[in-house]
Amino acid sequence: MGQLKRINDLINSELDYIETNIQAATGADRKDFQRQRLEHVAEIRKQLSLLLDITKTLFDAEEVAAFQQMILEEIGRAAPEVQDRIVSRLNARRAIRSTFEFRQSAVHAQEA
């Protein structure tokens, strides 16, 4: 998100520069400024779309986590031993995935 913000700030600064200078520009210079303005606006649109996608993904992940928590709580009320087994299996799965991801990153580091 920080990188996206820095890029956005840079593009907006350049767009401000273009807007300031396009007024006095004529001929080929004006056309170049217009082209640059369109490219910068298109990039800002892409960034907004990316930001929307990121926000949706984060919201969806939070909703899934809340749903899972609610389900686990209800299972725990009905059958605490089942809840314990589910939590144990989920923790084991996370541990396996973490180990696998660690090994993958170590392999990629050695290849580089």
Short mmCIF file of N, CA and C in Angstrom, two decimals:
data_model
loop_
_atom_site.label_atom_id
_atom_site.label_comp_id
_atom_site.label_asym_id
_atom_site.label_seq_id
_atom_site.Cartn_x
_atom_site.Cartn_y
_atom_site.Cartn_z
N MET A 1 0.83 -1.19 0.00
CA MET A 1 0.00 0.00 0.00
C MET A 1 0.88 1.25 0.00
N GLY A 2 1.99 1.20 0.73
CA GLY A 2 2.90 2.33 0.76
C GLY A 2 3.48 2.62 -0.62
N GLN A 3 3.84 1.56 -1.32
CA GLN A 3 4.37 1.70 -2.68
C GLN A 3 3.32 2.31 -3.60
N LEU A 4 2.11 1.84 -3.50
CA LEU A 4 1.01 2.38 -4.31
C LEU A 4 0.81 3.86 -4.01
N LYS A 5 0.89 4.23 -2.76
CA LYS A 5 0.73 5.65 -2.36
C LYS A 5 1.86 6.49 -2.94
N ARG A 6 3.10 6.00 -2.87
CA ARG A 6 4.24 6.76 -3.42
C ARG A 6 4.07 6.96 -4.93
N ILE A 7 3.67 5.91 -5.63
CA ILE A 7 3.47 6.00 -7.07
C ILE A 7 2.36 7.00 -7.37
N ASN A 8 1.28 6.92 -6.61
CA ASN A 8 0.16 7.83 -6.82
C ASN A 8 0.57 9.28 -6.58
N ASP A 9 1.35 9.52 -5.54
CA ASP A 9 1.82 10.88 -5.26
C ASP A 9 2.67 11.41 -6.41
N LEU A 10 3.55 10.54 -6.93
CA LEU A 10 4.41 10.94 -8.04
C LEU A 10 3.58 11.27 -9.28
N ILE A 11 2.63 10.41 -9.60
CA ILE A 11 1.79 10.64 -10.77
C ILE A 11 0.97 11.92 -10.61
N ASN A 12 0.45 12.15 -9.42
CA ASN A 12 -0.32 13.38 -9.20
C ASN A 12 0.56 14.62 -9.31
N SER A 13 1.80 14.54 -8.84
CA SER A 13 2.73 15.67 -8.98
C SER A 13 3.00 15.95 -10.46
N GLU A 14 3.23 14.89 -11.20
CA GLU A 14 3.47 15.06 -12.64
C GLU A 14 2.23 15.59 -13.34
N LEU A 15 1.08 15.12 -12.94
CA LEU A 15 -0.17 15.60 -13.52
C LEU A 15 -0.36 17.09 -13.22
N ASP A 16 -0.02 17.51 -12.00
CA ASP A 16 -0.09 18.94 -11.66
C ASP A 16 0.84 19.75 -12.55
N TYR A 17 2.05 19.23 -12.77
CA TYR A 17 3.00 19.90 -13.65
C TYR A 17 2.44 20.03 -15.07
N ILE A 18 1.87 18.94 -15.55
CA ILE A 18 1.30 18.94 -16.90
C ILE A 18 0.17 19.96 -16.98
N GLU A 19 -0.72 19.95 -16.00
CA GLU A 19 -1.86 20.89 -16.00
C GLU A 19 -1.38 22.34 -15.98
N THR A 20 -0.32 22.60 -15.24
CA THR A 20 0.22 23.97 -15.18
C THR A 20 0.81 24.39 -16.52
N ASN A 21 1.51 23.49 -17.19
CA ASN A 21 2.22 23.84 -18.41
C ASN A 21 1.41 23.68 -19.68
N ILE A 22 0.32 22.96 -19.63
CA ILE A 22 -0.46 22.73 -20.85
C ILE A 22 -1.14 24.02 -21.32
N GLN A 23 -1.41 24.91 -20.39
CA GLN A 23 -2.11 26.15 -20.73
C GLN A 23 -1.29 27.00 -21.71
N ALA A 24 0.01 27.07 -21.48
CA ALA A 24 0.86 27.92 -22.31
C ALA A 24 1.44 27.18 -23.52
N ALA A 25 1.30 25.88 -23.54
CA ALA A 25 1.89 25.09 -24.62
C ALA A 25 1.09 25.23 -25.91
N THR A 26 1.78 25.10 -27.03
CA THR A 26 1.13 25.16 -28.35
C THR A 26 1.71 24.05 -29.23
N GLY A 27 0.98 23.75 -30.27
CA GLY A 27 1.46 22.81 -31.28
C GLY A 27 1.80 21.44 -30.74
N ALA A 28 2.99 20.96 -31.12
CA ALA A 28 3.43 19.62 -30.75
C ALA A 28 3.61 19.49 -29.23
N ASP A 29 4.07 20.56 -28.59
CA ASP A 29 4.23 20.51 -27.14
C ASP A 29 2.89 20.30 -26.44
N ARG A 30 1.87 21.00 -26.91
CA ARG A 30 0.54 20.86 -26.31
C ARG A 30 0.01 19.43 -26.51
N LYS A 31 0.20 18.90 -27.71
CA LYS A 31 -0.25 17.53 -27.98
C LYS A 31 0.48 16.54 -27.08
N ASP A 32 1.78 16.77 -26.87
CA ASP A 32 2.56 15.89 -26.00
C ASP A 32 2.03 15.96 -24.56
N PHE A 33 1.76 17.18 -24.09
CA PHE A 33 1.19 17.33 -22.75
C PHE A 33 -0.17 16.65 -22.64
N GLN A 34 -1.00 16.77 -23.68
CA GLN A 34 -2.32 16.12 -23.67
C GLN A 34 -2.17 14.60 -23.62
N ARG A 35 -1.23 14.06 -24.41
CA ARG A 35 -0.99 12.62 -24.39
C ARG A 35 -0.52 12.17 -23.01
N GLN A 36 0.40 12.92 -22.43
CA GLN A 36 0.90 12.58 -21.11
C GLN A 36 -0.22 12.65 -20.06
N ARG A 37 -1.07 13.65 -20.19
CA ARG A 37 -2.18 13.78 -19.25
C ARG A 37 -3.09 12.56 -19.34
N LEU A 38 -3.43 12.14 -20.55
CA LEU A 38 -4.27 10.95 -20.72
C LEU A 38 -3.61 9.71 -20.14
N GLU A 39 -2.31 9.55 -20.35
CA GLU A 39 -1.59 8.39 -19.81
C GLU A 39 -1.59 8.41 -18.28
N HIS A 40 -1.39 9.58 -17.71
CA HIS A 40 -1.38 9.69 -16.24
C HIS A 40 -2.76 9.41 -15.65
N VAL A 41 -3.79 9.94 -16.28
CA VAL A 41 -5.15 9.68 -15.81
C VAL A 41 -5.49 8.20 -15.92
N ALA A 42 -5.05 7.57 -17.01
CA ALA A 42 -5.29 6.13 -17.18
C ALA A 42 -4.57 5.34 -16.08
N GLU A 43 -3.36 5.75 -15.73
CA GLU A 43 -2.62 5.06 -14.68
C GLU A 43 -3.31 5.23 -13.33
N ILE A 44 -3.82 6.42 -13.06
CA ILE A 44 -4.55 6.64 -11.81
C ILE A 44 -5.79 5.75 -11.77
N ARG A 45 -6.47 5.63 -12.90
CA ARG A 45 -7.64 4.75 -12.97
C ARG A 45 -7.25 3.30 -12.67
N LYS A 46 -6.13 2.84 -13.20
CA LYS A 46 -5.64 1.49 -12.93
C LYS A 46 -5.34 1.31 -11.46
N GLN A 47 -4.72 2.33 -10.86
CA GLN A 47 -4.40 2.25 -9.44
C GLN A 47 -5.67 2.18 -8.59
N LEU A 48 -6.67 2.96 -8.96
CA LEU A 48 -7.93 2.93 -8.21
C LEU A 48 -8.58 1.56 -8.32
N SER A 49 -8.51 0.97 -9.50
CA SER A 49 -9.06 -0.37 -9.70
C SER A 49 -8.31 -1.39 -8.84
N LEU A 50 -6.98 -1.27 -8.80
CA LEU A 50 -6.17 -2.17 -7.98
C LEU A 50 -6.51 -1.99 -6.51
N LEU A 51 -6.65 -0.75 -6.07
CA LEU A 51 -7.00 -0.47 -4.68
C LEU A 51 -8.36 -1.06 -4.33
N LEU A 52 -9.31 -0.94 -5.25
CA LEU A 52 -10.63 -1.54 -5.03
C LEU A 52 -10.52 -3.05 -4.90
N ASP A 53 -9.73 -3.68 -5.77
CA ASP A 53 -9.54 -5.13 -5.71
C ASP A 53 -8.91 -5.55 -4.38
N ILE A 54 -7.91 -4.80 -3.93
CA ILE A 54 -7.26 -5.11 -2.66
C ILE A 54 -8.25 -4.97 -1.51
N THR A 55 -9.02 -3.89 -1.53
CA THR A 55 -10.01 -3.65 -0.47
C THR A 55 -11.06 -4.75 -0.43
N LYS A 56 -11.54 -5.15 -1.59
CA LYS A 56 -12.53 -6.24 -1.66
C LYS A 56 -11.95 -7.53 -1.10
N THR A 57 -10.71 -7.83 -1.48
CA THR A 57 -10.06 -9.05 -1.01
C THR A 57 -9.92 -9.04 0.51
N LEU A 58 -9.47 -7.91 1.05
CA LEU A 58 -9.32 -7.81 2.51
C LEU A 58 -10.67 -7.93 3.21
N PHE A 59 -11.69 -7.29 2.66
CA PHE A 59 -13.02 -7.37 3.26
C PHE A 59 -13.53 -8.80 3.22
N ASP A 60 -13.36 -9.46 2.08
CA ASP A 60 -13.80 -10.84 1.96
C ASP A 60 -13.08 -11.74 2.95
N ALA A 61 -11.78 -11.53 3.11
CA ALA A 61 -11.00 -12.34 4.06
C ALA A 61 -11.49 -12.11 5.49
N GLU A 62 -11.80 -10.87 5.83
CA GLU A 62 -12.32 -10.57 7.16
C GLU A 62 -13.69 -11.22 7.38
N GLU A 63 -14.52 -11.21 6.36
CA GLU A 63 -15.83 -11.84 6.46
C GLU A 63 -15.71 -13.36 6.63
N VAL A 64 -14.80 -13.97 5.88
CA VAL A 64 -14.58 -15.41 6.00
C VAL A 64 -14.08 -15.74 7.40
N ALA A 65 -13.14 -14.94 7.91
CA ALA A 65 -12.60 -15.19 9.25
C ALA A 65 -13.69 -15.06 10.31
N ALA A 66 -14.55 -14.04 10.18
CA ALA A 66 -15.65 -13.86 11.13
C ALA A 66 -16.62 -15.04 11.06
N PHE A 67 -16.91 -15.50 9.85
CA PHE A 67 -17.81 -16.64 9.66
C PHE A 67 -17.21 -17.90 10.30
N GLN A 68 -15.92 -18.12 10.04
CA GLN A 68 -15.26 -19.30 10.61
C GLN A 68 -15.27 -19.24 12.14
N GLN A 69 -15.02 -18.07 12.69
CA GLN A 69 -15.03 -17.92 14.15
C GLN A 69 -16.41 -18.22 14.72
N MET A 70 -17.44 -17.72 14.06
CA MET A 70 -18.81 -17.97 14.52
C MET A 70 -19.13 -19.46 14.47
N ILE A 71 -18.73 -20.13 13.41
CA ILE A 71 -18.99 -21.56 13.27
C ILE A 71 -18.26 -22.34 14.37
N LEU A 72 -16.99 -22.00 14.60
CA LEU A 72 -16.23 -22.69 15.64
C LEU A 72 -16.85 -22.47 17.02
N GLU A 73 -17.33 -21.27 17.28
CA GLU A 73 -17.96 -20.99 18.57
C GLU A 73 -19.24 -21.82 18.74
N GLU A 74 -20.04 -21.90 17.70
CA GLU A 74 -21.28 -22.68 17.77
C GLU A 74 -20.99 -24.17 17.92
N ILE A 75 -19.98 -24.65 17.21
CA ILE A 75 -19.59 -26.06 17.36
C ILE A 75 -19.12 -26.31 18.78
N GLY A 76 -18.35 -25.35 19.33
CA GLY A 76 -17.87 -25.48 20.70
C GLY A 76 -19.01 -25.52 21.71
N ARG A 77 -20.06 -24.79 21.46
CA ARG A 77 -21.22 -24.82 22.36
C ARG A 77 -21.92 -26.18 22.29
N ALA A 78 -22.00 -26.72 21.08
CA ALA A 78 -22.71 -27.99 20.90
C ALA A 78 -21.84 -29.19 21.26
N ALA A 79 -20.57 -29.14 20.89
CA ALA A 79 -19.69 -30.29 21.12
C ALA A 79 -18.25 -29.79 21.26
N PRO A 80 -17.84 -29.42 22.47
CA PRO A 80 -16.49 -28.87 22.68
C PRO A 80 -15.38 -29.77 22.16
N GLU A 81 -15.54 -31.08 22.27
CA GLU A 81 -14.49 -31.99 21.80
C GLU A 81 -14.33 -31.92 20.29
N VAL A 82 -15.43 -31.70 19.57
CA VAL A 82 -15.36 -31.56 18.11
C VAL A 82 -14.63 -30.26 17.77
N GLN A 83 -14.95 -29.20 18.50
CA GLN A 83 -14.27 -27.93 18.28
C GLN A 83 -12.76 -28.09 18.50
N ASP A 84 -12.37 -28.78 19.55
CA ASP A 84 -10.95 -29.00 19.82
C ASP A 84 -10.27 -29.76 18.69
N ARG A 85 -10.95 -30.79 18.17
CA ARG A 85 -10.37 -31.56 17.05
C ARG A 85 -10.22 -30.69 15.81
N ILE A 86 -11.22 -29.88 15.53
CA ILE A 86 -11.16 -29.00 14.35
C ILE A 86 -10.01 -28.00 14.50
N VAL A 87 -9.91 -27.37 15.66
CA VAL A 87 -8.85 -26.40 15.89
C VAL A 87 -7.48 -27.06 15.78
N SER A 88 -7.33 -28.26 16.32
CA SER A 88 -6.06 -28.99 16.22
C SER A 88 -5.70 -29.26 14.76
N ARG A 89 -6.68 -29.69 13.99
CA ARG A 89 -6.42 -29.99 12.57
C ARG A 89 -6.06 -28.71 11.80
N LEU A 90 -6.76 -27.62 12.10
CA LEU A 90 -6.44 -26.36 11.43
C LEU A 90 -5.03 -25.88 11.78
N ASN A 91 -4.67 -26.00 13.05
CA ASN A 91 -3.33 -25.60 13.47
C ASN A 91 -2.26 -26.48 12.82
N ALA A 92 -2.52 -27.76 12.72
CA ALA A 92 -1.58 -28.68 12.07
C ALA A 92 -1.42 -28.31 10.60
N ARG A 93 -2.51 -28.00 9.97
CA ARG A 93 -2.47 -27.62 8.56
C ARG A 93 -1.68 -26.33 8.36
N ARG A 94 -1.89 -25.37 9.24
CA ARG A 94 -1.12 -24.12 9.17
C ARG A 94 0.37 -24.38 9.35
N ALA A 95 0.70 -25.24 10.29
CA ALA A 95 2.11 -25.55 10.56
C ALA A 95 2.75 -26.21 9.33
N ILE A 96 2.03 -27.13 8.71
CA ILE A 96 2.55 -27.80 7.51
C ILE A 96 2.73 -26.79 6.39
N ARG A 97 1.75 -25.93 6.20
CA ARG A 97 1.83 -24.93 5.13
C ARG A 97 2.99 -23.97 5.39
N SER A 98 3.16 -23.54 6.65
CA SER A 98 4.26 -22.63 6.99
C SER A 98 5.60 -23.28 6.71
N THR A 99 5.73 -24.55 7.07
CA THR A 99 6.98 -25.27 6.82
C THR A 99 7.23 -25.38 5.33
N PHE A 100 6.20 -25.69 4.57
CA PHE A 100 6.34 -25.82 3.12
C PHE A 100 6.73 -24.48 2.51
N GLU A 101 6.07 -23.39 2.92
CA GLU A 101 6.38 -22.08 2.39
C GLU A 101 7.80 -21.66 2.75
N PHE A 102 8.24 -22.00 3.97
CA PHE A 102 9.60 -21.70 4.39
C PHE A 102 10.60 -22.44 3.52
N ARG A 103 10.32 -23.72 3.27
CA ARG A 103 11.22 -24.52 2.43
C ARG A 103 11.25 -23.98 1.01
N GLN A 104 10.08 -23.57 0.50
CA GLN A 104 10.01 -23.01 -0.86
C GLN A 104 10.86 -21.75 -0.97
N SER A 105 10.75 -20.86 0.03
CA SER A 105 11.52 -19.62 -0.02
C SER A 105 13.02 -19.90 0.12
N ALA A 106 13.39 -20.92 0.90
CA ALA A 106 14.80 -21.28 1.05
C ALA A 106 15.35 -21.82 -0.27
N VAL A 107 14.56 -22.61 -0.98
CA VAL A 107 14.98 -23.16 -2.27
C VAL A 107 15.16 -22.03 -3.27
N HIS A 108 14.23 -21.09 -3.30
CA HIS A 108 14.33 -19.97 -4.24
C HIS A 108 15.53 -19.09 -3.91
N ALA A 109 15.84 -18.93 -2.64
CA ALA A 109 16.99 -18.12 -2.23
C ALA A 109 18.28 -18.79 -2.68
N GLN A 110 18.34 -20.12 -2.61
CA GLN A 110 19.54 -20.83 -3.03
C GLN A 110 19.73 -20.76 -4.54
N GLU A 111 18.60 -20.76 -5.28
CA GLU A 111 18.67 -20.69 -6.74
C GLU A 111 19.17 -19.33 -7.22
N ALA A 112 18.88 -18.32 -6.46
CA ALA A 112 19.28 -16.95 -6.85
C ALA A 112 20.71 -16.74 -6.57
#
